[in-house]
Short mmCIF file of C-alpha atoms and ligand atoms in Angstrom, two decimals:
data_model
loop_
_atom_site.label_atom_id
_atom_site.label_comp_id
_atom_site.label_asym_id
_atom_site.label_seq_id
_atom_site.Cartn_x
_atom_site.Cartn_y
_atom_site.Cartn_z
CA MET A 742 9.53 3.39 -19.41
CA PRO A 743 7.05 4.86 -16.95
CA ALA A 744 7.84 7.22 -14.10
CA ILE A 745 5.76 6.98 -10.93
CA ILE A 746 4.40 10.15 -9.36
CA PRO A 747 2.36 10.68 -6.17
CA ILE A 748 -0.85 12.68 -6.39
CA PRO A 749 -1.90 13.56 -2.84
CA ALA A 750 -5.64 13.28 -2.17
CA PHE A 751 -7.88 13.84 0.87
CA SER A 752 -5.85 14.13 4.09
CA ASP A 753 -3.34 11.31 3.66
CA ASN A 754 -4.05 9.30 0.47
CA TYR A 755 -1.64 8.88 -2.41
CA ILE A 756 -3.02 8.23 -5.88
CA TRP A 757 -0.08 6.80 -7.86
CA LEU A 758 0.27 8.00 -11.43
CA LEU A 759 2.46 6.16 -13.92
CA ARG A 760 3.44 8.12 -16.99
CA ALA A 761 5.32 7.31 -20.18
CA GLY A 762 5.33 9.57 -23.19
CA GLY A 763 1.95 11.27 -23.28
CA HIS A 764 0.15 8.44 -21.51
CA ALA A 765 -0.69 7.82 -17.89
CA ALA A 766 -2.30 5.22 -15.68
CA VAL A 767 -3.51 5.79 -12.13
CA VAL A 768 -3.76 3.44 -9.18
CA ASP A 769 -6.63 3.85 -6.71
CA PRO A 770 -8.10 7.20 -7.80
CA GLY A 771 -10.26 8.03 -4.80
CA ASP A 772 -10.74 11.54 -6.16
CA ALA A 773 -10.81 12.58 -9.83
CA ASP A 774 -10.07 16.30 -9.40
CA PRO A 775 -6.37 16.16 -8.47
CA VAL A 776 -5.80 13.51 -11.16
CA LEU A 777 -7.50 15.57 -13.89
CA LEU A 778 -5.58 18.64 -12.75
CA HIS A 779 -2.31 16.76 -13.07
CA LEU A 780 -3.20 15.23 -16.45
CA ASP A 781 -4.21 18.61 -17.87
CA ARG A 782 -1.19 20.42 -16.49
CA GLU A 783 1.18 17.81 -17.89
CA GLY A 784 -0.70 17.29 -21.15
CA LEU A 785 -1.23 13.59 -20.45
CA ARG A 786 -3.93 11.27 -21.71
CA LEU A 787 -5.27 8.66 -19.28
CA ALA A 788 -4.81 5.09 -20.58
CA ALA A 789 -6.01 2.93 -17.68
CA ILE A 790 -7.23 2.86 -14.09
CA LEU A 791 -5.96 0.20 -11.68
CA VAL A 792 -7.76 -0.51 -8.42
CA THR A 793 -6.62 -2.54 -5.40
CA HIS A 794 -9.87 -2.73 -3.43
CA HIS A 795 -13.38 -1.33 -3.22
CA HIS A 796 -13.10 1.37 -0.54
CA GLY A 797 -14.35 4.78 -1.58
CA ASP A 798 -11.05 6.57 -0.95
CA HIS A 799 -9.60 4.32 -3.68
CA THR A 800 -12.49 4.24 -6.14
CA GLY A 801 -14.46 7.48 -5.68
CA GLY A 802 -12.88 9.19 -8.70
CA ILE A 803 -13.41 6.42 -11.24
CA ALA A 804 -16.74 7.61 -12.65
CA ALA A 805 -15.56 11.18 -13.21
CA LEU A 806 -12.32 10.00 -14.81
CA LEU A 807 -14.27 7.69 -17.13
CA ALA A 808 -16.48 10.61 -18.15
CA ARG A 809 -13.37 12.33 -19.53
CA PHE A 810 -11.36 9.21 -20.52
CA PRO A 811 -13.34 6.03 -21.28
CA VAL A 812 -10.42 3.73 -20.40
CA PRO A 813 -10.12 0.17 -19.09
CA VAL A 814 -10.64 -0.21 -15.34
CA LEU A 815 -8.67 -3.11 -13.88
CA GLY A 816 -9.69 -4.30 -10.45
CA PRO A 817 -10.18 -7.20 -8.08
CA ALA A 818 -12.45 -9.95 -9.37
CA ARG A 819 -13.89 -10.66 -5.93
CA GLU A 820 -15.07 -7.12 -5.19
CA ARG A 821 -17.72 -4.85 -6.64
CA ILE A 822 -15.93 -2.03 -8.46
CA GLY A 823 -18.17 0.34 -10.47
CA GLY A 824 -16.88 0.71 -14.03
CA ARG A 825 -14.53 -2.26 -13.83
CA THR A 826 -13.79 -3.77 -17.25
CA GLN A 827 -11.13 -6.33 -16.27
CA ALA A 828 -11.60 -8.57 -13.26
CA LEU A 829 -8.24 -9.68 -11.90
CA ALA A 830 -7.25 -12.45 -9.52
CA ASP A 831 -4.07 -14.10 -8.31
CA GLY A 832 -1.74 -15.07 -11.14
CA ASP A 833 -3.31 -12.72 -13.69
CA VAL A 834 -1.24 -10.07 -15.42
CA ALA A 835 -2.48 -6.48 -15.49
CA ARG A 836 -1.44 -4.96 -18.79
CA VAL A 837 -1.47 -1.35 -19.94
CA PRO A 838 -0.12 -1.48 -23.50
CA ALA A 839 0.19 2.32 -23.91
CA LEU A 840 2.68 2.28 -21.02
CA GLU A 841 4.22 -1.11 -21.88
CA LEU A 842 3.16 -2.05 -18.39
CA ALA A 843 2.68 -5.66 -17.25
CA LEU A 844 2.18 -6.27 -13.53
CA ASP A 845 1.53 -9.54 -11.75
CA VAL A 846 -1.63 -9.69 -9.66
CA ILE A 847 -1.34 -11.05 -6.12
CA ASP A 848 -4.37 -11.80 -3.94
CA VAL A 849 -3.85 -10.09 -0.58
CA PRO A 850 -7.09 -10.51 1.40
CA GLY A 851 -7.31 -9.07 4.92
CA HIS A 852 -8.05 -5.33 4.78
CA THR A 853 -10.89 -6.27 2.42
CA ALA A 854 -11.87 -9.77 1.32
CA GLY A 855 -10.85 -9.41 -2.31
CA HIS A 856 -7.96 -6.93 -2.06
CA ILE A 857 -5.28 -7.38 -4.75
CA ALA A 858 -1.76 -6.02 -5.18
CA TYR A 859 0.17 -5.39 -8.39
CA ALA A 860 3.87 -6.28 -8.60
CA GLY A 861 6.39 -6.13 -11.40
CA VAL A 862 9.19 -4.15 -12.96
CA VAL A 863 8.77 -0.48 -13.86
CA ALA A 864 11.66 1.49 -15.37
CA GLY A 865 14.00 -1.40 -14.61
CA ALA A 866 13.21 -1.59 -10.89
CA PRO A 867 10.89 -3.91 -8.96
CA VAL A 868 7.79 -2.18 -7.63
CA ALA A 869 4.56 -3.18 -5.90
CA PHE A 870 1.29 -1.29 -5.55
CA VAL A 871 -0.21 -2.63 -2.36
CA GLY A 872 -3.20 -0.39 -1.60
CA ASP A 873 -4.09 -0.65 2.09
CA THR A 874 -2.35 -3.97 2.79
CA LEU A 875 1.25 -3.07 3.69
CA PHE A 876 1.95 0.46 4.96
CA GLY A 877 5.21 2.10 5.89
CA GLY A 878 5.96 0.47 9.25
CA GLY A 879 2.46 -0.97 9.51
CA CYS A 880 -0.44 -2.69 7.78
CA GLY A 881 -4.08 -2.11 6.98
CA ARG A 882 -6.88 -2.70 9.44
CA LEU A 883 -8.77 -5.96 9.16
CA PHE A 884 -12.18 -4.80 7.97
CA GLU A 885 -13.19 -7.97 6.15
CA GLY A 886 -10.47 -10.56 6.58
CA THR A 887 -8.98 -12.65 9.39
CA PRO A 888 -5.57 -12.20 11.01
CA ALA A 889 -4.45 -15.44 9.35
CA GLN A 890 -5.41 -14.11 5.92
CA MET A 891 -3.68 -10.79 6.46
CA ALA A 892 -0.54 -12.40 7.89
CA HIS A 893 -0.40 -14.67 4.84
CA SER A 894 -0.98 -11.75 2.47
CA LEU A 895 1.83 -9.75 4.09
CA ALA A 896 4.10 -12.79 3.97
CA ARG A 897 3.50 -13.06 0.23
CA LEU A 898 4.39 -9.40 -0.28
CA ALA A 899 7.46 -9.88 1.91
CA GLU A 900 8.67 -12.55 -0.53
CA LEU A 901 9.16 -9.95 -3.26
CA PRO A 902 12.75 -8.85 -3.90
CA GLY A 903 14.23 -6.78 -1.03
CA ASN A 904 14.83 -3.79 -3.28
CA THR A 905 11.16 -3.66 -4.30
CA ARG A 906 9.77 -0.15 -3.96
CA VAL A 907 6.45 -0.47 -2.19
CA TYR A 908 3.75 2.03 -3.14
CA CYS A 909 0.99 2.05 -0.55
CA ALA A 910 -2.04 4.32 -0.60
CA HIS A 911 -1.66 6.28 2.65
CA GLU A 912 0.96 8.41 4.40
CA TYR A 913 0.80 6.65 7.77
CA THR A 914 4.49 5.89 8.24
CA LEU A 915 5.36 8.19 11.16
CA SER A 916 2.46 7.13 13.35
CA ASN A 917 3.12 3.48 12.47
CA LEU A 918 6.77 3.81 13.44
CA ARG A 919 5.80 5.38 16.78
CA PHE A 920 3.90 2.18 17.51
CA ALA A 921 6.72 0.02 16.16
CA ARG A 922 9.17 1.68 18.58
CA VAL A 923 6.96 0.72 21.52
CA VAL A 924 6.84 -2.87 20.30
CA GLU A 925 10.55 -3.10 19.56
CA PRO A 926 12.49 -0.43 21.49
CA GLY A 927 15.78 -2.29 20.99
CA ASN A 928 15.66 -2.29 17.17
CA ASP A 929 18.38 0.11 16.01
CA ALA A 930 17.33 -0.04 12.34
CA LEU A 931 13.88 1.04 13.44
CA ALA A 932 15.20 4.01 15.45
CA ALA A 933 17.32 5.07 12.48
CA ARG A 934 14.40 4.76 10.11
CA GLN A 935 12.13 6.81 12.35
CA ALA A 936 14.68 9.66 12.33
CA ARG A 937 15.09 9.38 8.55
CA GLU A 938 11.34 9.40 7.84
CA GLN A 939 10.78 12.30 10.23
CA GLN A 940 13.34 14.34 8.24
CA ARG A 941 11.52 13.49 5.03
CA ARG A 942 8.20 14.64 6.42
CA ASP A 943 9.81 17.80 7.82
CA ARG A 944 10.91 18.57 4.25
CA GLY A 945 7.39 17.89 2.99
CA GLN A 946 8.41 14.70 1.17
CA PRO A 947 6.44 11.46 1.09
CA THR A 948 7.83 8.46 2.97
CA VAL A 949 6.34 6.30 0.21
CA PRO A 950 7.58 4.33 -1.67
CA MET A 951 9.24 2.28 1.03
CA THR A 952 11.65 -0.54 0.29
CA LEU A 953 10.77 -4.05 1.26
CA ASP A 954 14.18 -4.40 2.96
CA ASP A 955 13.27 -1.51 5.28
CA GLU A 956 9.87 -3.03 5.98
CA ARG A 957 11.32 -6.43 6.82
CA ALA A 958 13.83 -4.80 9.18
CA THR A 959 11.43 -2.45 10.97
CA ASN A 960 7.75 -3.26 10.41
CA PRO A 961 6.44 -5.26 13.41
CA PHE A 962 3.65 -6.74 11.28
CA LEU A 963 6.30 -8.52 9.17
CA ARG A 964 8.26 -9.51 12.28
CA ALA A 965 5.90 -11.69 14.34
CA ALA A 966 8.55 -14.44 14.25
CA VAL A 967 11.20 -12.20 15.85
CA PRO A 968 11.49 -13.18 19.55
CA ALA A 969 11.49 -9.57 20.83
CA VAL A 970 8.31 -8.81 18.86
CA ALA A 971 6.58 -11.98 20.01
CA ALA A 972 7.59 -11.24 23.61
CA ALA A 973 6.20 -7.70 23.45
CA ALA A 974 2.91 -8.91 21.93
CA THR A 975 2.64 -11.64 24.56
CA ALA A 976 3.23 -9.15 27.38
CA TRP A 977 0.56 -6.83 25.95
CA ALA A 978 -1.94 -9.70 25.50
CA GLY A 979 -1.25 -11.09 28.96
CA ARG A 980 -1.54 -14.67 27.74
CA PRO A 981 0.59 -17.09 25.74
CA LEU A 982 0.45 -16.61 21.96
CA PRO A 983 0.86 -20.04 20.37
CA ASP A 984 2.07 -19.05 16.90
CA ASP A 985 3.04 -16.24 14.54
CA VAL A 986 -0.58 -15.63 13.50
CA ALA A 987 -1.59 -15.18 17.15
CA VAL A 988 1.31 -12.75 17.58
CA PHE A 989 0.23 -10.89 14.45
CA ALA A 990 -3.39 -10.76 15.66
CA ALA A 991 -2.30 -9.37 19.03
CA LEU A 992 -0.12 -6.73 17.35
CA ARG A 993 -3.03 -5.65 15.14
CA GLU A 994 -5.37 -5.41 18.14
CA TRP A 995 -2.76 -3.54 20.16
CA LYS A 996 -2.24 -1.06 17.33
CA ASN A 997 -6.01 -0.52 16.92
CA GLY A 998 -6.11 0.99 20.41
CA PHE A 999 -2.73 2.75 20.25
CA ARG A 1000 -2.65 6.56 20.30
ZN1 LIG B 1258 -9.07 0.76 2.29
FE1 LIG B 1259 -7.61 3.59 2.04
#
């Protein structure tokens, strides 16, 4: 059964590497060099590349990896991904036979229009690879989608089992939680999480994967229906927010300008 290992890339990306036996798959290889370094050091052979969306920091390494390992490239059907061999959409299953891997594909438009996530069981535990959709304590920016799309995408991810380990593609948790504390200063679980994640970062550890339970308890972008969150968003917007999507949209806008 595969183990899941972070390969840091650029300033704050994680390329996730799954390995079993001598085989490996990578998710969102924005850069080939750190992946090839890891494969060579560990004596691993690449078996597949999985992609969540088309942004360069998630796809920039594909060509160079293919030059060394001509493997299947699984990616979103509704986006242009150079080298893609399998176009995936909601309800499809992403399979990597060498790793005995089978992950359900979930459409999660919002950050980009065709963004997908992969969810399933790895080494006996539920996991999800969510790209730039759900982050630790936050969510991706809306480059191509609408607030309603993103809110729906996050709600679908939030339906996964609470013990799901969520593998996102960036280490943004601490800055997201700083914003979350301003939105929801009375949330004790959030205060406790912020302290916990700060300790992790102080030790040089990733805050990813997160658990979905933690996200549901502390991530304001999953909590638009919580009265305190809606009240804070309404106060920031300075006008009534008629529904959860309007609250979500206000939170996203508020966060965009938050420093
Ligand atoms: Zn992105
Ligand atoms: Fe990204």
